[in-house]
Coordinates of C-alpha atoms in Angstrom, one line a residue:
X1 CA 21.4 8.1 -0.7
X2 CA 19.6 11.2 -1.5
X3 CA 21.8 13.2 0.8
X4 CA 24.8 12.0 -1.3
X5 CA 23.3 12.8 -4.0
X6 CA 22.1 16.3 -2.9
X7 CA 25.8 17.4 -1.8
X8 CA 26.8 16.1 -5.6
X9 CA 24.5 17.9 -7.7
X10 CA 24.1 21.5 -5.5
X11 CA 22.1 23.8 -6.8
X12 CA 21.2 21.6 -10.3
X13 CA 18.8 19.9 -8.1
X14 CA 16.5 22.7 -6.8
X15 CA 16.8 24.2 -9.8
X16 CA 14.7 21.4 -11.0
X17 CA 13.0 20.1 -8.0
X18 CA 12.1 22.9 -5.2
X19 CA 13.8 22.1 -1.8
X20 CA 10.4 21.5 0.3
X21 CA 9.5 18.4 -1.9
X22 CA 13.0 16.9 -1.5
X23 CA 12.4 17.1 2.2
X24 CA 9.2 15.5 1.8
X25 CA 10.8 12.8 -0.3
X26 CA 13.4 11.8 2.6
X27 CA 10.9 12.2 5.3
X28 CA 7.9 10.3 3.5
X29 CA 8.8 8.3 0.5
X30 CA 12.0 6.5 1.9
X31 CA 9.7 5.4 4.8
X32 CA 7.4 4.1 2.3
X33 CA 10.0 2.1 0.4
X34 CA 11.3 0.8 3.7
X35 CA 7.6 -0.6 4.6
X36 CA 7.1 -2.8 1.6
X37 CA 10.7 -4.4 2.7
X38 CA 8.9 -5.0 6.1
X39 CA 6.0 -6.5 4.6
X40 CA 7.5 -8.3 1.9
X41 CA 9.5 -10.7 4.4
X42 CA 6.1 -11.7 6.1
X43 CA 4.6 -12.0 2.4
X44 CA 7.2 -14.5 1.8
X45 CA 6.3 -16.4 4.7
X46 CA 2.6 -16.4 3.9
X47 CA 3.3 -17.7 0.6
X48 CA 5.2 -20.8 2.3
X49 CA 2.5 -21.0 4.9
X50 CA -0.2 -21.4 2.1
X51 CA 1.8 -24.0 0.4
X52 CA 2.4 -26.3 3.4
X53 CA -1.1 -26.1 4.9
X54 CA -2.5 -26.7 1.2
X55 CA -0.4 -30.0 1.0
X56 CA -1.8 -31.2 4.3
X57 CA -5.0 -31.1 3.4
X58 CA -4.7 -32.2 0.0
X59 CA -3.4 -35.4 2.0
X60 CA -6.7 -35.6 3.7
X61 CA -9.2 -34.7 1.3
X62 CA -8.6 -33.5 -2.6
X63 CA -11.4 -31.3 -2.7
X64 CA -11.4 -29.3 0.3
X65 CA -7.7 -29.1 -0.3
X66 CA -7.9 -27.9 -3.9
X67 CA -10.6 -25.1 -2.8
X68 CA -7.9 -24.0 -0.3
X69 CA -4.7 -24.4 -2.3
X70 CA -7.0 -22.3 -5.3
X71 CA -9.5 -20.3 -3.1
X72 CA -6.1 -18.3 -1.6
X73 CA -5.0 -16.6 -5.2
X74 CA -8.3 -16.2 -6.6
X75 CA -10.0 -14.4 -3.6
X76 CA -6.1 -12.3 -3.7
X77 CA -7.2 -11.5 -6.9
X78 CA -10.5 -10.0 -6.5
X79 CA -8.7 -6.7 -4.7
X80 CA -6.6 -6.4 -8.2
X81 CA -9.5 -3.9 -9.8
X82 CA -8.6 -1.6 -6.4
X83 CA -4.9 -1.6 -7.2
X84 CA -5.4 1.1 -10.1
X85 CA -7.2 3.7 -8.1
X86 CA -5.0 3.1 -5.2
X87 CA -2.2 4.1 -7.1
X88 CA -3.5 6.9 -9.1
X89 CA -5.0 8.5 -5.7
X90 CA -2.0 7.9 -3.7
X91 CA 0.4 9.4 -6.5
X92 CA -2.3 12.4 -6.4
X93 CA -1.5 13.0 -2.7
X94 CA 1.8 13.0 -3.6
X95 CA 1.7 15.5 -5.9
X96 CA -0.1 18.0 -3.8
X97 CA 1.9 17.0 -0.5
X98 CA 5.1 17.8 -2.7
X99 CA 3.6 21.4 -4.1
X100 CA 2.3 22.4 -0.6
X101 CA 5.9 21.7 0.8
X102 CA 7.5 23.3 -1.9
X103 CA 4.9 26.9 -1.6
X104 CA 5.9 26.4 2.4
X105 CA 9.2 26.3 1.5
X106 CA 9.2 29.3 -1.0
X107 CA 7.6 31.2 1.1
X108 CA 9.7 31.4 4.0
X109 CA 12.9 32.0 1.7
X110 CA 10.6 34.9 0.6
X111 CA 9.2 36.2 3.8
X112 CA 11.3 39.6 3.8
X113 CA 10.1 40.4 0.3
X114 CA 6.8 39.1 1.0
X115 CA 6.1 41.5 4.4
X116 CA 7.7 44.5 2.2
X117 CA 5.5 44.5 -0.2
X118 CA 2.5 43.3 1.8
X119 CA 1.7 39.8 0.1
X120 CA 1.7 38.0 3.1
X121 CA -2.4 37.2 2.8
X122 CA -1.8 36.5 -1.0
X123 CA 0.5 33.6 0.1
X124 CA -1.3 32.6 2.8
X125 CA -4.4 32.2 0.9
X126 CA -2.3 30.1 -1.7
X127 CA -1.3 28.3 0.9
X128 CA -4.2 27.8 2.3
X129 CA -6.0 26.5 -1.2
X130 CA -2.9 23.8 -1.8
X131 CA -3.7 22.7 1.5
X132 CA -7.1 21.9 1.1
X133 CA -6.1 20.2 -2.1
X134 CA -3.5 18.1 -0.1
X135 CA -6.7 17.0 2.3
X136 CA -8.9 16.1 -0.5
X137 CA -6.4 14.7 -2.1
X138 CA -6.1 12.3 0.6
X139 CA -9.8 11.6 1.1
X140 CA -9.8 10.3 -2.2
X141 CA -7.6 7.5 -0.9
X142 CA -9.8 6.3 1.6
X143 CA -12.0 4.5 -0.8
X144 CA -10.0 2.0 -2.3
X145 CA -7.5 1.6 0.5
X146 CA -11.1 0.8 2.6
X147 CA -11.9 -2.1 0.0
X148 CA -8.5 -3.4 0.6
X149 CA -8.6 -3.3 4.1
X150 CA -12.3 -4.5 4.8
X151 CA -11.1 -7.7 2.3
X152 CA -8.8 -8.6 5.2
X153 CA -11.9 -9.4 6.9
X154 CA -14.1 -10.7 4.1
X155 CA -11.9 -12.8 1.8
X156 CA -10.9 -14.7 4.6
X157 CA -14.4 -15.3 6.2
X158 CA -15.6 -16.5 2.9
X159 CA -12.9 -18.9 2.2
X160 CA -13.4 -20.5 5.8
X161 CA -17.4 -20.4 5.4
X162 CA -16.9 -22.2 2.5
X163 CA -14.4 -25.1 3.4
X164 CA -16.7 -25.5 6.8
X165 CA -20.0 -26.0 4.7
X166 CA -18.3 -28.2 2.1
X167 CA -16.8 -30.0 4.8
X168 CA -20.0 -30.3 6.9
X169 CA -21.4 -32.1 4.4
X170 CA -18.7 -34.6 3.8
X171 CA -19.1 -35.5 7.4
X172 CA -22.9 -36.0 6.8
X173 CA -22.1 -38.1 3.8
X174 CA -19.8 -40.1 5.7
X175 CA -16.5 -39.3 3.6
X176 CA -15.1 -37.1 6.6
X177 CA -14.5 -37.6 9.9
X178 CA -15.5 -35.0 12.3
X179 CA -12.2 -34.6 13.9
X180 CA -11.1 -34.0 10.2
X181 CA -13.8 -31.7 9.8
X182 CA -12.1 -29.5 12.9
X183 CA -8.8 -29.6 11.4
X184 CA -9.9 -28.2 8.2
X185 CA -11.6 -25.3 10.0
X186 CA -8.5 -24.8 12.1
X187 CA -6.0 -24.7 9.0
X188 CA -8.8 -22.6 6.7
X189 CA -9.1 -20.0 9.8
X190 CA -5.1 -20.1 10.3
X191 CA -5.1 -19.4 6.6
X192 CA -6.8 -16.1 7.1
X193 CA -3.6 -14.7 8.2
X194 CA -1.7 -15.2 5.1
X195 CA -4.2 -13.6 3.2
X196 CA -4.5 -10.5 5.1
X197 CA -0.7 -10.4 5.1
X198 CA -0.6 -10.6 0.7
X199 CA -3.6 -7.7 0.8
X200 CA -1.6 -6.1 3.3
X201 CA 1.5 -6.4 1.0
X202 CA -0.3 -4.9 -2.1
X203 CA -1.3 -1.6 -0.1
X204 CA 2.3 -1.1 1.3
X205 CA 3.9 -2.2 -2.1
X206 CA 1.7 0.4 -3.8
X207 CA 2.5 3.2 -1.2
X208 CA 6.7 2.1 -2.0
X209 CA 6.1 2.6 -5.9
X210 CA 4.6 5.9 -5.6
X211 CA 7.6 6.9 -3.1
X212 CA 10.0 5.4 -5.1
X213 CA 9.0 7.2 -8.1
X214 CA 9.6 10.5 -6.4
X215 CA 13.2 9.4 -5.0
X216 CA 14.2 8.4 -8.6
X217 CA 12.8 12.0 -10.2
X218 CA 15.6 13.3 -7.5
X219 CA 18.2 11.1 -8.2
X220 CA 18.1 11.2 -12.2
X221 CA 19.4 14.5 -12.1
X222 CA 22.6 15.5 -13.2
X223 CA 24.8 18.2 -12.0
X224 CA 25.7 21.1 -14.0

């Protein structure tokens, strides 16, 4: 789609958006959009698995079934505060990377002139400075993304531990059979995968949202 749009708009596109940024969009942003479609199918399957397992648990124990039915989305919402900073840091990193690609493209295009006027060191220093900005912006992504990644382990563990403790109490009270407790533990352990998939989808969809904005920036350019 971008290639066809570039052929249609011609110089109008490069007058508004540097060629290096266009290349970066094709190389990186398009793949991020594709990654969201890859994870969405598994995210939809995770929702179906969560509903089916919740129905099975509700038929055995209403209390534990409700904990699973309500606990998964509640634990999932705990990752919401990390979504905004993740989106902001990814957008900043993508903007810095686009400027770096544009700077490299402009340097190569004007290399003969630079050598003629002795400006190689100036442009080299500019490139180094912008490269460091890309590195710093990429490092800032680590904090919110690490929080989401760790949530893939911590949140399912909380759910499994809660179901196990309450189930063990019901076994001691005689309202739940030991075999049913083992089954509940197995089901709650199984639900760790859908919960991890949901968090993974949050990460990939955030990347895709940033990438889609860069793609639309190109597609909104009209021919002269």
